[in-house]
Coordinates of C-alpha atoms in Angstrom, one line a residue:
X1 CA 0.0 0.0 0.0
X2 CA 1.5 3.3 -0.9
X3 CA 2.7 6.2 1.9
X4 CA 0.4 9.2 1.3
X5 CA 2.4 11.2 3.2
X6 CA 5.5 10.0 1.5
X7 CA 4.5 10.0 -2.1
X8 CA 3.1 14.1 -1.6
X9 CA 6.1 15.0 -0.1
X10 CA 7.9 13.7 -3.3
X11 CA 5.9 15.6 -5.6
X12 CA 5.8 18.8 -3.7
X13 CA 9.1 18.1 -3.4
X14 CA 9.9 17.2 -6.9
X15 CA 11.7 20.5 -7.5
X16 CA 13.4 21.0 -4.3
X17 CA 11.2 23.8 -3.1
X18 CA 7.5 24.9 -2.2
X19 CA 6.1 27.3 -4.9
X20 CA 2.9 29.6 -5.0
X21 CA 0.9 26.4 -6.5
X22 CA 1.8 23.7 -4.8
X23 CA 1.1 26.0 -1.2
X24 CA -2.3 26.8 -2.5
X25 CA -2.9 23.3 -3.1
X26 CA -1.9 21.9 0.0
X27 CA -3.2 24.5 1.9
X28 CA -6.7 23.8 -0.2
X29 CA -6.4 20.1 0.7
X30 CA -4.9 20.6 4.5
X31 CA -8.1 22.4 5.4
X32 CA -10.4 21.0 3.7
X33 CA -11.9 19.7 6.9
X34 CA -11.8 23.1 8.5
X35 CA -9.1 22.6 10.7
X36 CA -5.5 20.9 11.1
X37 CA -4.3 18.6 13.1
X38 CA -0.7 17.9 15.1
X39 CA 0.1 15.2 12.3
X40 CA -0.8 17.2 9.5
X41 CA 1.4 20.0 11.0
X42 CA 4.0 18.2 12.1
X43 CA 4.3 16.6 8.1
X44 CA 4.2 20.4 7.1
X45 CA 7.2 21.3 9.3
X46 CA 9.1 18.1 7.8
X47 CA 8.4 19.2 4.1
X48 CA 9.5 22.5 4.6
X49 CA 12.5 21.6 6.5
X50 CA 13.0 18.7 3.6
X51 CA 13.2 21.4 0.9
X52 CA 15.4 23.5 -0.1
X53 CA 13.3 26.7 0.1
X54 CA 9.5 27.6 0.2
X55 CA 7.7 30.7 -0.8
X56 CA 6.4 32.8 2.5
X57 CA 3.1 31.9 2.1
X58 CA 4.0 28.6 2.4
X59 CA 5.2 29.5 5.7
X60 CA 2.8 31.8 7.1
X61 CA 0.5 28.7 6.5
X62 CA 3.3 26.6 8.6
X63 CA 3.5 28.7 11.4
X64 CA 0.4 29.7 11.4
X65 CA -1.2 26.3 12.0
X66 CA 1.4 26.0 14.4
X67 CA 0.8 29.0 16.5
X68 CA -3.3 27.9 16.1
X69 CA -2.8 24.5 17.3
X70 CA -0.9 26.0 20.4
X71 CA -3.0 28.5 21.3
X72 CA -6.5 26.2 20.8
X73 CA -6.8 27.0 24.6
X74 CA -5.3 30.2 25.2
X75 CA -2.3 28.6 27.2
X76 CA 0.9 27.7 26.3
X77 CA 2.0 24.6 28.6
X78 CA 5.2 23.0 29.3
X79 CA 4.1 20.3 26.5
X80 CA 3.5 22.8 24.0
X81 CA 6.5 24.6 24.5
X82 CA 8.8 21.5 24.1
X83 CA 7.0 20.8 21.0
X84 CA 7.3 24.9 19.6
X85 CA 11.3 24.5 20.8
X86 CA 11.6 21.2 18.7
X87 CA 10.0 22.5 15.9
X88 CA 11.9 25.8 15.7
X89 CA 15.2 23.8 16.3
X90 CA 14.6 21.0 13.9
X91 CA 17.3 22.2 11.3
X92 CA 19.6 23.9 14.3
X93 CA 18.6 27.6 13.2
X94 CA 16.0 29.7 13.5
X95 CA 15.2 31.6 10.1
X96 CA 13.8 35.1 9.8
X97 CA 10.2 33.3 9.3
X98 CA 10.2 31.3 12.9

């Protein structure tokens, strides 16, 4: 059985980067439920730290959904701050976007 996950990433991926198009259509099929979900965010965070560049709407959309997810309940608890610290750090640096 194919890896959904897997074989998206390698098209949106198929260039190296995230462009205007492929944002919009992942964005389109993301939400299509109305909201996002940890998994879904956390395979967002992977493809753009997988690539070698993304346009900024792609990561307004990134961060975004992250910064929802963590303040759902107006807190931001010892759980969700590990999780926003991993995130950040995955690649070691912190861009001008995070």
């Amino acid at each position: 059985m194919a890896d959904w996950r897997k074989l998206a990433k390698a098209l949106a991926l198929a260039d190296g980067r995230i462009d205007t198009k492929e944002a919009e259509i992942i964005k389109k099929e993301l939400y299509a439920d109305g909201k996002i979900d940890r998994s879904e965010i956390e395979w967002l965070i992977d493809l753009r730290k997988s690539g070698t560049g993304s346009v900024l709407a792609f990561d307004q959309m990134v961060f975004g959904a992250l910064k929802t997810a963590i303040l759902a309940d107006g807190e931001i608890d010892a759980k969700e701050t590990a999780w926003l610290t991993k995130t950040i750090f995955a690649d070691g640096k912190v861009d001008e976007t995070e």
